[in-house]
Amino acid sequence: MLTSRPSIFAAFILLLVGFATNAANAQDKKAQATIKLLIPELPTKTFLKVDGKDFDVAATKDGDRMFITPQLEPGTTTKYKIEAKIVPNNYTEIFRIRNVVVKAGEELTVDLTKKDGKIKDDVRVRWVPTPESVVRDMCELAKIGKEDIVMDPGCGDAIMIITAVRDYKAMKGKGTDIDQDRVKESQKSVEMAGLKDKITIKEGNALKLTAEDLGDVTVLMLYMGNELNSRLRPLIWEHMKPGSRIVSHRFIMDDWKPDKTIKVTHEDEFEESVEEFTLHVWSVTGKEKMGIYPKIDPETIDE
Ligand SMILES: C[S@@+](CC[C@H](N)C(=O)[O-])C[C@H]1O[C@@H](n2cnc3c(N)ncnc32)[C@H](O)[C@@H]1O
């Protein structure tokens, strides 16, 4: 037994050397890399691009997509830009980017199902106007009056700001929209309402609002979808002053519990129908960004 130990040891060393040599040889060779792209489950649709080119391959049985790189040089790294357009419903598009670095022979997973803190998602929603009677209900709910500066960050045709300034005597109104046509339409509506001295409209992305845009706003009026509202929430908490309010047509802001949620109805004369609308109002205390705010389970609120 004693005499066999050195030979077992030698064989073990030889084996290790063999593994190391194979590994070194493998590292010397060109090889493909595999990037597994995890995407949201259907019915959410996801459209992918890799380095600017459409990437439309069949899913694996788990519903994921495999991107196999060309043969990569050993010992170097290669960067890929993965872009996903995620469409969770017929009015929202989420644009998500991930930059990935791979080596020859490597396998890695990129999770496109969740937002992350590094590269922020961009979100667009399509234009669906709020009926004027519902805008009035929103003004009442937020108690808009002559001391208020109101803003709609996705103003459409400016119905919310015009109604707040013209009928509820808000001191000033500000509107932005990402769509140039909506901006022009809003500017025209403001001019026709004779409110050019009180309301300003400009082109802009709601997710890029700064302290300059939001710092003086006392009432933010929203009809922008849960996805956009949830990404607006940190900007609201960062820049809006205590005592300011947010009033939203239909959509909530993650788990931030509204002060009040009401249902209102609107009679559509053309369609001869009565529709029900849900409205929410929140007030900013200034403690939200420290995590101190009333919370709801989002599942318990109807969309
Ligand atoms: C559902 S409509 C609401 C329009 C208006 N607020 C109303 O209630 O009648 C959403 C509007 O937001 C604009 N929009 C979409 N994504 C945006 C974004 N990221 N930043 C700014 N505006 C955006 C759209 O062009 C559209 O006019």
XYZ file of C-alpha atoms and ligand atoms in Angstrom:
330
model
C 0.000 0.000 0.000
C 2.779 2.390 1.054
C 4.754 1.844 -2.179
C 1.732 2.573 -4.439
C 1.132 6.097 -3.003
C 3.857 7.917 -5.008
C 2.567 6.451 -8.305
C -1.071 7.484 -7.553
C 0.215 10.931 -6.715
C 2.219 11.088 -9.992
C -0.806 9.970 -12.007
C -2.910 12.656 -10.344
C -0.320 15.336 -11.180
C -0.188 14.131 -14.806
C -3.991 14.336 -14.976
C -3.942 17.906 -13.654
C -1.245 18.885 -16.143
C -3.355 17.301 -18.905
C -6.434 19.311 -17.884
C -4.421 22.512 -17.669
C -2.876 21.921 -21.106
C -6.303 21.198 -22.655
C -7.757 24.310 -21.034
C -4.837 26.391 -22.295
C -5.283 24.938 -25.803
C -9.014 25.662 -25.665
C -8.299 29.240 -24.681
C -5.980 29.508 -27.666
C -8.731 28.612 -30.124
C -11.364 30.779 -31.733
C -14.839 29.946 -30.411
C -18.413 31.140 -30.463
C -20.087 32.578 -27.367
C -23.719 32.023 -26.406
C -25.920 34.783 -25.014
C -29.222 33.569 -23.604
C -31.852 36.338 -23.706
C -34.634 36.006 -21.142
C -37.721 37.876 -22.316
C -41.132 38.548 -20.729
C -43.733 35.818 -21.055
C -46.449 36.003 -23.703
C -48.887 37.689 -24.252
C -46.303 40.494 -23.774
C -44.594 40.868 -27.135
C -40.820 41.471 -27.342
C -38.896 42.639 -30.391
C -35.111 42.271 -30.213
C -32.151 43.877 -31.927
C -28.501 42.907 -31.520
C -26.038 45.609 -32.520
C -28.785 47.469 -34.375
C -29.952 44.444 -36.435
C -33.304 42.715 -35.956
C -32.840 39.453 -34.080
C -35.826 37.277 -34.793
C -34.989 33.646 -34.047
C -37.351 30.974 -32.777
C -37.601 30.614 -29.018
C -36.185 27.653 -27.104
C -38.756 25.451 -25.378
C -38.476 27.716 -22.321
C -39.448 30.731 -24.437
C -35.942 32.270 -24.365
C -33.848 33.369 -27.345
C -30.258 32.202 -27.944
C -27.844 34.544 -29.649
C -24.767 32.661 -30.869
C -21.897 34.961 -31.735
C -19.575 34.421 -34.690
C -16.224 32.758 -33.927
C -14.478 35.099 -31.487
C -10.724 35.548 -31.184
C -9.291 33.945 -28.023
C -8.160 36.220 -25.231
C -10.224 39.195 -26.388
C -13.619 40.539 -25.335
C -16.431 41.527 -27.685
C -19.242 43.959 -26.887
C -22.843 43.546 -28.000
C -25.699 45.994 -27.613
C -29.006 44.227 -26.965
C -32.148 46.311 -27.495
C -35.625 45.092 -26.581
C -38.921 46.735 -27.439
C -41.389 45.253 -24.967
C -45.085 45.686 -25.681
C -47.157 44.653 -22.629
C -50.470 46.075 -23.935
C -51.856 47.966 -26.911
C -50.881 51.411 -25.624
C -47.397 50.947 -24.071
C -43.922 50.351 -25.505
C -40.952 49.838 -23.180
C -37.474 50.279 -24.662
C -34.784 48.392 -22.723
C -31.052 48.309 -23.508
C -28.333 46.025 -22.142
C -24.648 46.212 -23.062
C -22.954 42.834 -22.874
C -19.283 41.826 -22.980
C -18.408 38.220 -23.939
C -15.311 36.105 -24.482
C -14.778 33.212 -26.897
C -16.458 30.068 -25.586
C -18.388 31.895 -22.875
C -22.087 31.353 -22.078
C -24.041 34.070 -20.371
C -27.606 35.079 -19.619
C -29.137 38.526 -20.091
C -32.391 39.100 -18.233
C -34.617 41.438 -20.233
C -37.676 40.703 -18.110
C -36.851 43.299 -15.419
C -35.851 46.939 -15.272
C -32.460 47.559 -13.697
C -30.809 50.566 -12.116
C -27.963 50.961 -14.614
C -29.590 51.772 -17.945
C -33.063 53.203 -17.414
C -35.904 52.055 -19.648
C -37.584 54.504 -21.948
C -41.375 54.231 -22.156
C -43.871 55.555 -24.708
C -47.634 55.425 -24.563
C -49.994 56.282 -27.364
C -52.409 59.169 -27.368
C -55.813 58.407 -25.913
C -57.654 61.570 -24.826
C -59.368 61.963 -21.457
C -62.969 63.211 -21.868
C -63.393 66.807 -20.674
C -65.968 65.909 -18.011
C -63.470 63.414 -16.534
C -60.750 66.096 -16.552
C -63.154 68.272 -14.518
C -63.581 65.411 -12.045
C -59.771 65.226 -11.793
C -59.555 68.982 -11.116
C -62.168 68.622 -8.362
C -60.399 65.607 -6.865
C -57.055 67.451 -6.753
C -58.835 70.608 -5.496
C -57.208 72.755 -8.170
C -57.522 76.480 -7.482
C -55.940 79.855 -8.175
C -52.761 79.111 -6.196
C -51.881 76.114 -8.339
C -49.330 75.528 -11.054
C -50.473 72.491 -13.024
C -48.515 70.266 -15.336
C -49.355 67.406 -17.702
C -46.124 65.669 -18.810
C -47.886 63.824 -21.690
C -50.391 66.498 -22.564
C -51.900 65.171 -25.837
C -54.128 68.042 -27.022
C -53.656 69.961 -23.700
C -57.199 69.265 -22.469
C -56.066 68.796 -18.854
C -54.045 71.993 -18.529
C -56.523 74.128 -20.465
C -59.419 72.917 -18.300
C -57.429 73.477 -15.075
C -56.392 77.009 -16.035
C -59.577 78.137 -17.820
C -62.229 76.587 -15.566
C -60.471 76.045 -12.233
C -58.398 79.256 -12.413
C -54.999 77.611 -11.898
C -52.316 80.320 -11.949
C -50.162 78.654 -14.587
C -50.047 75.530 -16.746
C -47.203 73.559 -18.298
C -47.446 70.752 -20.804
C -44.933 68.500 -22.504
C -45.379 65.747 -25.032
C -42.888 63.493 -26.783
C -44.863 63.667 -30.013
C -44.260 66.799 -32.093
C -47.740 66.658 -33.636
C -49.323 66.694 -30.174
C -47.106 69.628 -29.175
C -48.253 71.639 -32.227
C -51.884 70.685 -31.606
C -51.612 71.687 -27.935
C -49.992 75.015 -28.788
C -52.830 75.713 -31.221
C -55.489 74.764 -28.626
C -53.837 77.004 -26.014
C -53.784 79.897 -28.474
C -57.438 79.337 -29.415
C -58.368 79.287 -25.718
C -56.602 82.670 -25.318
C -54.293 81.232 -22.640
C -50.870 81.745 -24.240
C -49.789 83.997 -21.371
C -50.594 81.307 -18.780
C -49.763 78.007 -20.458
C -46.496 76.858 -22.012
C -46.183 73.725 -24.104
C -42.928 72.112 -25.121
C -41.638 68.900 -26.606
C -40.028 66.568 -24.083
C -39.793 63.135 -22.531
C -41.678 62.809 -19.234
C -38.924 60.517 -17.966
C -36.335 63.274 -18.334
C -38.150 65.865 -16.209
C -35.858 67.858 -13.927
C -36.153 70.038 -10.832
C -36.613 72.979 -13.184
C -39.660 71.325 -14.765
C -41.249 69.920 -11.606
C -39.993 72.108 -8.746
C -42.789 74.703 -8.941
C -45.582 72.310 -9.969
C -48.290 71.971 -7.318
C -50.554 69.593 -9.276
C -49.310 66.968 -11.721
C -52.063 65.584 -13.963
C -51.440 62.159 -15.473
C -52.886 59.732 -17.961
C -49.772 57.783 -18.856
C -50.045 54.084 -17.975
C -48.727 52.095 -14.998
C -45.316 51.526 -16.624
C -44.663 55.215 -17.226
C -46.185 56.280 -13.889
C -43.941 53.859 -12.023
C -40.823 55.347 -13.657
C -42.084 58.900 -13.056
C -42.500 58.221 -9.350
C -38.813 58.725 -8.368
C -38.769 62.045 -10.267
C -41.925 63.163 -8.468
C -40.428 62.231 -5.089
C -37.143 63.928 -5.963
C -38.433 67.189 -7.354
C -42.006 67.933 -6.226
C -42.465 69.896 -3.015
C -44.379 68.674 0.064
C -48.036 69.566 -0.260
C -48.111 69.107 -4.044
C -50.595 66.614 -5.481
C -50.706 64.093 -8.302
C -53.991 63.213 -9.909
C -54.088 60.259 -12.288
C -56.682 58.993 -14.711
C -56.861 55.214 -14.211
C -53.224 54.354 -13.504
C -51.421 53.885 -10.185
C -47.773 54.331 -9.171
C -46.538 50.889 -8.077
C -47.302 50.349 -4.401
C -47.820 54.020 -3.431
C -51.307 54.055 -1.967
C -53.429 56.945 -3.272
C -54.999 59.265 -0.673
C -58.247 58.667 -2.479
C -59.589 56.634 -5.412
C -62.939 57.443 -6.953
C -65.087 56.194 -9.810
C -66.801 58.694 -12.077
C -68.973 58.321 -15.139
C -68.967 60.063 -18.481
C -71.835 60.134 -20.914
C -70.708 59.749 -24.504
C -73.366 61.504 -26.605
C -72.129 60.113 -29.942
C -71.890 56.526 -28.747
C -74.979 56.981 -26.562
C -73.186 55.170 -23.764
C -72.121 55.792 -20.193
C -68.544 54.851 -19.327
C -66.951 54.502 -15.895
C -63.525 55.974 -15.107
C -61.217 55.476 -12.108
C -59.274 58.432 -10.719
C -56.557 58.530 -8.039
C -55.012 61.362 -6.043
C -51.803 61.379 -3.953
C -50.149 64.144 -1.958
C -46.406 64.483 -1.551
C -45.115 64.655 2.035
C -41.383 64.797 1.261
C -40.719 61.531 3.147
C -41.471 59.207 0.235
C -37.886 58.914 -0.999
C -36.910 57.624 2.463
C -39.404 54.826 1.923
C -42.033 56.391 4.200
C -45.332 56.358 2.331
C -48.639 54.511 2.499
C -48.356 51.224 0.601
C -50.808 49.083 -1.284
C -50.588 45.708 -2.830
C -50.845 46.700 -6.541
C -52.726 43.467 -7.228
C -55.670 44.751 -5.224
C -56.393 47.714 -7.520
C -58.276 47.242 -10.787
C -56.623 48.731 -13.810
C -52.869 58.624 -22.957
S -52.359 60.115 -23.724
C -52.973 61.331 -22.585
C -53.146 62.710 -23.186
C -53.752 63.739 -22.216
N -52.990 63.837 -21.018
C -55.155 63.346 -21.887
O -55.368 62.782 -20.819
O -56.039 63.579 -22.730
C -50.603 60.095 -23.421
C -49.815 61.195 -24.108
O -48.475 61.126 -23.646
C -47.568 61.263 -24.741
N -46.361 60.491 -24.379
C -46.148 59.167 -24.494
N -44.972 58.810 -23.986
C -44.394 59.950 -23.531
C -43.184 60.239 -22.878
N -42.281 59.295 -22.583
N -42.944 61.538 -22.530
C -43.822 62.515 -22.831
N -44.991 62.289 -23.451
C -45.288 61.027 -23.786
C -48.316 60.721 -25.933
O -47.818 61.282 -27.131
C -49.754 61.134 -25.621
O -50.065 62.391 -26.166
